[in-house]
Short mmCIF file of C-alpha atoms in Angstrom, two decimals:
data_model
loop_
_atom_site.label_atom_id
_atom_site.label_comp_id
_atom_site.label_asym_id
_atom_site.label_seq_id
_atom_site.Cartn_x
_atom_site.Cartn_y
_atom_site.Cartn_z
CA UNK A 1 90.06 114.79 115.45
CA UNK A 2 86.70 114.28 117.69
CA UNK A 3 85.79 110.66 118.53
CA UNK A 4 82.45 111.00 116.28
CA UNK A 5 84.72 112.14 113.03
CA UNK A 6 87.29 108.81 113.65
CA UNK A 7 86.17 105.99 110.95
CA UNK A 8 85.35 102.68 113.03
CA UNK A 9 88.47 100.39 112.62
CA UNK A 10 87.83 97.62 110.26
CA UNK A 11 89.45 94.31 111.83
CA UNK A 12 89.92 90.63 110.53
CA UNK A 13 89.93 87.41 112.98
CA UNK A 14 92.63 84.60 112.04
CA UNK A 15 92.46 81.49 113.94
CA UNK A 16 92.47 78.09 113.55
CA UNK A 17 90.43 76.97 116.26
CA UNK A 18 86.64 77.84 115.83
CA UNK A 19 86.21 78.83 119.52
CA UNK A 20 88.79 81.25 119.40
CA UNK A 21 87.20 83.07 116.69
CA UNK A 22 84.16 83.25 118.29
CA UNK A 23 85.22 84.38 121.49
CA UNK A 24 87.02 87.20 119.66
CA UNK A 25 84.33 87.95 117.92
CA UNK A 26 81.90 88.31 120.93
CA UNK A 27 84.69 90.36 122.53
CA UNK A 28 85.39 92.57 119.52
CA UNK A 29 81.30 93.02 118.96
CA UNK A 30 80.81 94.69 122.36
CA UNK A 31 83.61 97.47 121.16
CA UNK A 32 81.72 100.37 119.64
CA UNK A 33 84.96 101.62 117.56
CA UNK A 34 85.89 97.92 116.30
CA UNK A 35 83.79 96.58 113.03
CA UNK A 36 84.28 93.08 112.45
CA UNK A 37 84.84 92.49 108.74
CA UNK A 38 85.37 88.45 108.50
CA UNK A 39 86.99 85.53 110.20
CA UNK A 40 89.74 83.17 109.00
CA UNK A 41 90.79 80.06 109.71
CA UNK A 42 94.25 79.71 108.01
CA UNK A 43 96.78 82.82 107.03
CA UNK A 44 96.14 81.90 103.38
CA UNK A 45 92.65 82.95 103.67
CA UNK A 46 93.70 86.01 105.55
CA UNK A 47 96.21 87.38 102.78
CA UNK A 48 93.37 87.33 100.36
CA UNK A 49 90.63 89.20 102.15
CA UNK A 50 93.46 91.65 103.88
CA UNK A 51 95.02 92.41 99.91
CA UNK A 52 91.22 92.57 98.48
CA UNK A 53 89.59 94.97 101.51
CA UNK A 54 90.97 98.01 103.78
CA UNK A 55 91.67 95.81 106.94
CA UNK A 56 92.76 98.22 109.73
CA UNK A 57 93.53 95.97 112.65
CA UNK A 58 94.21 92.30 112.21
CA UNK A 59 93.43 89.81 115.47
CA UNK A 60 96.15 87.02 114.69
CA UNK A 61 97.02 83.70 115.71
CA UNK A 62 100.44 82.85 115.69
CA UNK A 63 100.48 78.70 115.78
CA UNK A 64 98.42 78.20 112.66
CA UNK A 65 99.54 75.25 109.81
CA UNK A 66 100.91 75.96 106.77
CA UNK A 67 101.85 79.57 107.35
CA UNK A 68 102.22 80.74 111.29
CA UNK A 69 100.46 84.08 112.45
CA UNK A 70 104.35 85.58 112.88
CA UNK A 71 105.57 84.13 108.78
CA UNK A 72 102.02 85.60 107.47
CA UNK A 73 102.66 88.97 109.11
CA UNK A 74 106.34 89.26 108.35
CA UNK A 75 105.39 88.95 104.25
CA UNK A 76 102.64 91.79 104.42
CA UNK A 77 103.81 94.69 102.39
CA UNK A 78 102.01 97.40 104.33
CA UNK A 79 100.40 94.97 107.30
CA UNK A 80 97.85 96.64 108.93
CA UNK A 81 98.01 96.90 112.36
CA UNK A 82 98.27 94.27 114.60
CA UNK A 83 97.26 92.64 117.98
CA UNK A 84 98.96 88.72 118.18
CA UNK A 85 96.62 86.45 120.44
CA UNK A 86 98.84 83.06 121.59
CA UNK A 87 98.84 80.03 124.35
CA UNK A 88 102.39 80.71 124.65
CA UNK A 89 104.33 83.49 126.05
CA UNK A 90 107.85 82.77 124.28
CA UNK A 91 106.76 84.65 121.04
CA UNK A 92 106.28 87.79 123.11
CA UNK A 93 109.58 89.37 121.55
CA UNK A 94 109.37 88.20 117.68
CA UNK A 95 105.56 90.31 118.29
CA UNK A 96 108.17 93.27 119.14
CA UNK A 97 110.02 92.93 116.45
CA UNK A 98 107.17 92.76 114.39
CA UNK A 99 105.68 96.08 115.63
CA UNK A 100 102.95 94.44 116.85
CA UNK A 101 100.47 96.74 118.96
CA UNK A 102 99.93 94.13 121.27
CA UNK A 103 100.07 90.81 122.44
CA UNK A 104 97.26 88.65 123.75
CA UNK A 105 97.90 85.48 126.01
CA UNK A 106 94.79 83.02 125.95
CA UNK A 107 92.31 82.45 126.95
CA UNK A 108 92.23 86.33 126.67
CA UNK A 109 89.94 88.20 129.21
CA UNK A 110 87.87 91.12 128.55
CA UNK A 111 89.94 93.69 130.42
CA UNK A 112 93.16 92.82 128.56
CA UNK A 113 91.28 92.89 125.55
CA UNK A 114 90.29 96.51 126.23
CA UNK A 115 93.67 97.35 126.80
CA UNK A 116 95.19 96.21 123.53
CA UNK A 117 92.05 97.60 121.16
CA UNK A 118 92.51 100.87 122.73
CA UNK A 119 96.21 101.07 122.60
CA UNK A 120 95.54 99.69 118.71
CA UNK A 121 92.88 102.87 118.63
CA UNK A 122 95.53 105.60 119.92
CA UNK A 123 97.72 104.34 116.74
CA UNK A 124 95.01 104.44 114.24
CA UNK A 125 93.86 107.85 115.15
CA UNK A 126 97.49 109.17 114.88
CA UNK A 127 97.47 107.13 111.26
CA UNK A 128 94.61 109.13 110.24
CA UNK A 129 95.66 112.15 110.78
CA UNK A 130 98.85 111.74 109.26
CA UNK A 131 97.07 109.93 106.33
CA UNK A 132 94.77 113.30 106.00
CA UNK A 133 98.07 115.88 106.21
CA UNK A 134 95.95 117.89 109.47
CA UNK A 135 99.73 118.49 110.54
CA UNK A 136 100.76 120.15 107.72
CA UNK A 137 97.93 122.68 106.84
CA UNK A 138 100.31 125.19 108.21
CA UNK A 139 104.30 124.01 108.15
CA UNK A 140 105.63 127.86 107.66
CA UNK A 141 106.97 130.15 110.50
CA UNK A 142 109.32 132.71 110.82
CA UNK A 143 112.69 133.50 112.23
CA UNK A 144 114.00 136.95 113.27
CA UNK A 145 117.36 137.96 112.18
CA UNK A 146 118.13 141.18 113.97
CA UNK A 147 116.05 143.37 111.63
CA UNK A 148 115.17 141.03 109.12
CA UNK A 149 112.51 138.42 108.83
CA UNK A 150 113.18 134.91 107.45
CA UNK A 151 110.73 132.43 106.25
CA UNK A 152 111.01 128.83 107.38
CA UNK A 153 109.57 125.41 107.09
CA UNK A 154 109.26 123.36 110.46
CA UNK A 155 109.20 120.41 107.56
CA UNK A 156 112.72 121.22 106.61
CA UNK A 157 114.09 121.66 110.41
CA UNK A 158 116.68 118.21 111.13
CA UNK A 159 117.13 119.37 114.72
CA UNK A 160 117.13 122.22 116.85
CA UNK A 161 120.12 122.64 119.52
CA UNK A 162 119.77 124.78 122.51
CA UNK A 163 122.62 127.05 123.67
CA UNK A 164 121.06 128.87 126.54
CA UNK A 165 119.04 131.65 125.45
CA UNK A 166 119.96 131.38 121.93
CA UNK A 167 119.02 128.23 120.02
CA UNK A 168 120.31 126.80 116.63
CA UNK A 169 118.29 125.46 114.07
CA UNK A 170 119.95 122.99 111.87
CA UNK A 171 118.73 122.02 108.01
CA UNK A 172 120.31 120.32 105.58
CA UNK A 173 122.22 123.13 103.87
CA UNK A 174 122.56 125.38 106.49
CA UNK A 175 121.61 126.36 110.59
CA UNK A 176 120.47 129.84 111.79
CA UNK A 177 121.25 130.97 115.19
CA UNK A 178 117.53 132.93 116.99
CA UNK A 179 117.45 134.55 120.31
CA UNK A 180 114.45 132.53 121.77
CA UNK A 181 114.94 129.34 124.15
CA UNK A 182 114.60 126.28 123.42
CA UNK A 183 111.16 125.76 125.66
CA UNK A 184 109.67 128.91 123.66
CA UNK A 185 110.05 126.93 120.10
CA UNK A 186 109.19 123.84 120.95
CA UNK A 187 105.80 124.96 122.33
CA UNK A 188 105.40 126.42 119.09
CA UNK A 189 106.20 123.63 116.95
CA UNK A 190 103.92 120.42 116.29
CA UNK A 191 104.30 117.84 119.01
CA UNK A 192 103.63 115.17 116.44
CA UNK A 193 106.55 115.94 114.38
CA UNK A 194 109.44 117.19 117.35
CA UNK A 195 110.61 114.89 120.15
CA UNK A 196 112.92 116.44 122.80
CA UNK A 197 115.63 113.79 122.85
CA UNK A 198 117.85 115.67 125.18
CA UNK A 199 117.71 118.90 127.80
CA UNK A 200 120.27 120.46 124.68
CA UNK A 201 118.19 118.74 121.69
CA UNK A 202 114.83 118.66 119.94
CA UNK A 203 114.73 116.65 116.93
CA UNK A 204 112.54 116.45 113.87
CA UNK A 205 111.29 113.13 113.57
CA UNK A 206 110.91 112.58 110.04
CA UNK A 207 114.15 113.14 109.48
CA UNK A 208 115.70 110.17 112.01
CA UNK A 209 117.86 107.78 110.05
CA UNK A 210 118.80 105.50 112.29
CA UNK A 211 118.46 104.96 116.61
CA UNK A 212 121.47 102.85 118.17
CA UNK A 213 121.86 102.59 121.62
CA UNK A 214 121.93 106.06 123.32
CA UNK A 215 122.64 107.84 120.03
CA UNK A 216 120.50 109.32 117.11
CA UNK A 217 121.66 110.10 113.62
CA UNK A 218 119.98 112.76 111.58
CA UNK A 219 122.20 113.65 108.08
CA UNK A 220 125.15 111.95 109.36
CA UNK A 221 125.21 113.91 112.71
CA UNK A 222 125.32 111.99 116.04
CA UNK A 223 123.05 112.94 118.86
CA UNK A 224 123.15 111.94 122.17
CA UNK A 225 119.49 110.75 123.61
CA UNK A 226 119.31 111.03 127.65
CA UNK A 227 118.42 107.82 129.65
CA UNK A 228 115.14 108.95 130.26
CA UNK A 229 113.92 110.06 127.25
CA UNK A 230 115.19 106.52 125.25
CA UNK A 231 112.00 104.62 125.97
CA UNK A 232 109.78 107.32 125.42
CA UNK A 233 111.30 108.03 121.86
CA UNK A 234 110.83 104.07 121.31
CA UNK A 235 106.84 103.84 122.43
CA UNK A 236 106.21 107.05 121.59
CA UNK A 237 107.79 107.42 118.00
CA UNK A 238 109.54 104.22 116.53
CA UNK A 239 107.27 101.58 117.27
CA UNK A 240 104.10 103.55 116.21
CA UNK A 241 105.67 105.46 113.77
CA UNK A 242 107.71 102.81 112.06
CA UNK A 243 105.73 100.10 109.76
CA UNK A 244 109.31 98.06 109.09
CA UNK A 245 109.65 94.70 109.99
#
């Protein structure tokens, strides 16, 4: 998706102190990609405008009264993205939880501004594209089978297991054994959708049920995930992929 094709992000400032929305509001204004669509001083203002307008990327307080930053963002349905500006550092981990992009200590400088609108940009860009199905235009390919020729969808693939120059793909009913290796498929298969959890493992990630600790479950099989590949599947596919609190 080029940069001029990407809709500007449409983001809402919640604050209860006046000079904090303005100096997000100058910072946010010199962003070309960031559109300012209103101001709020409580959460219970916020809820309206974010359920009556398409609010991409929410700029919110988290010590507010009535209804904190944190207790306003854990009862959105579908909250839209967001970046938590605080005094205080303790709520750093409740913002994890959260899936929070990012999280802003005040007073907030430019540069660490930049950093969190951009990172907030990356995720909105991979939102749109899933939002406008460009990875699925094409979701067929085909497996050989000695002489025979057998029509597949990447969609359907759970996981793919390598066993040297062969490699197994596994779906729900059934797995078929190709001669190709496992660096050969994966370079053919969307990046978006297939994480390499493992030297012996490529998964789908749609089809993830559940991460714990250094094991993945897909259909009620357990997969190991290697030490070094654990924090890339968390930044890289839970917390932008996942919208659950």
């Amino acid at each position: 998706m080029s940069s001029n094709m990407i809709p500007k992000m449409k983001c809402l400032i919640i604050d209860d102190e006046p000079l904090a929305r303005f100096h997000l509001k100058e910072l946010a204004d010199q962003i070309d990609f960031l559109s300012v669509e209103g101001t709020c001083a409580t959460a219970l203002e916020a809820d309206a405008k974010v359920k009556e307008s398409e609010i991409d990327l929410l700029f919110l307080d988290i010590n507010m009264p009535y209804l904190t930053g944190l207790e306003f963002l854990e009862q959105l349905e579908n909250p839209p993205l967001c970046i938590l500006t605080t005094a205080y550092s303790e709520y750093a981990l409740e913002g994890f939880r959260l899936q929070v992009v990012d999280y802003l200590l005040k007073p907030i400088a430019f540069n660490r501004f930049y950093q969190a609108v951009n990172k907030a940009q990356q995720q909105f860009i991979i939102n749109e594209k899933l939002k406008k199905n460009t990875l699925l235009d094409d979701p067929f390919l085909y497996v050989r089978q000695s002489d025979t020729f057998i029509k597949v969808s990447w969609v359907d693939i759970l996981y793919i297991e390598s066993m040297q120059n062969y490699t197994k793909l596994h779906f729900k009913d059934k797995s078929l054994v190709i001669h190709q290796t496992m660096k050969a498929i994966e370079e053919s298969l969307p990046s978006e959708h297939f994480f390499r959890i493992h030297k012996s493992f490529l998964i789908n990630i749609t089809h993830i049920d559940m991460i714990s600790g250094g094991r993945l479950f897909i259909n009620k099989t357990e997969l190991p995930i290697s030490r070094t590949r654990k924090e890339e599947l968390l930044n890289q596919v839970v917390y932008k992929k996942l919208i659950s609190k």
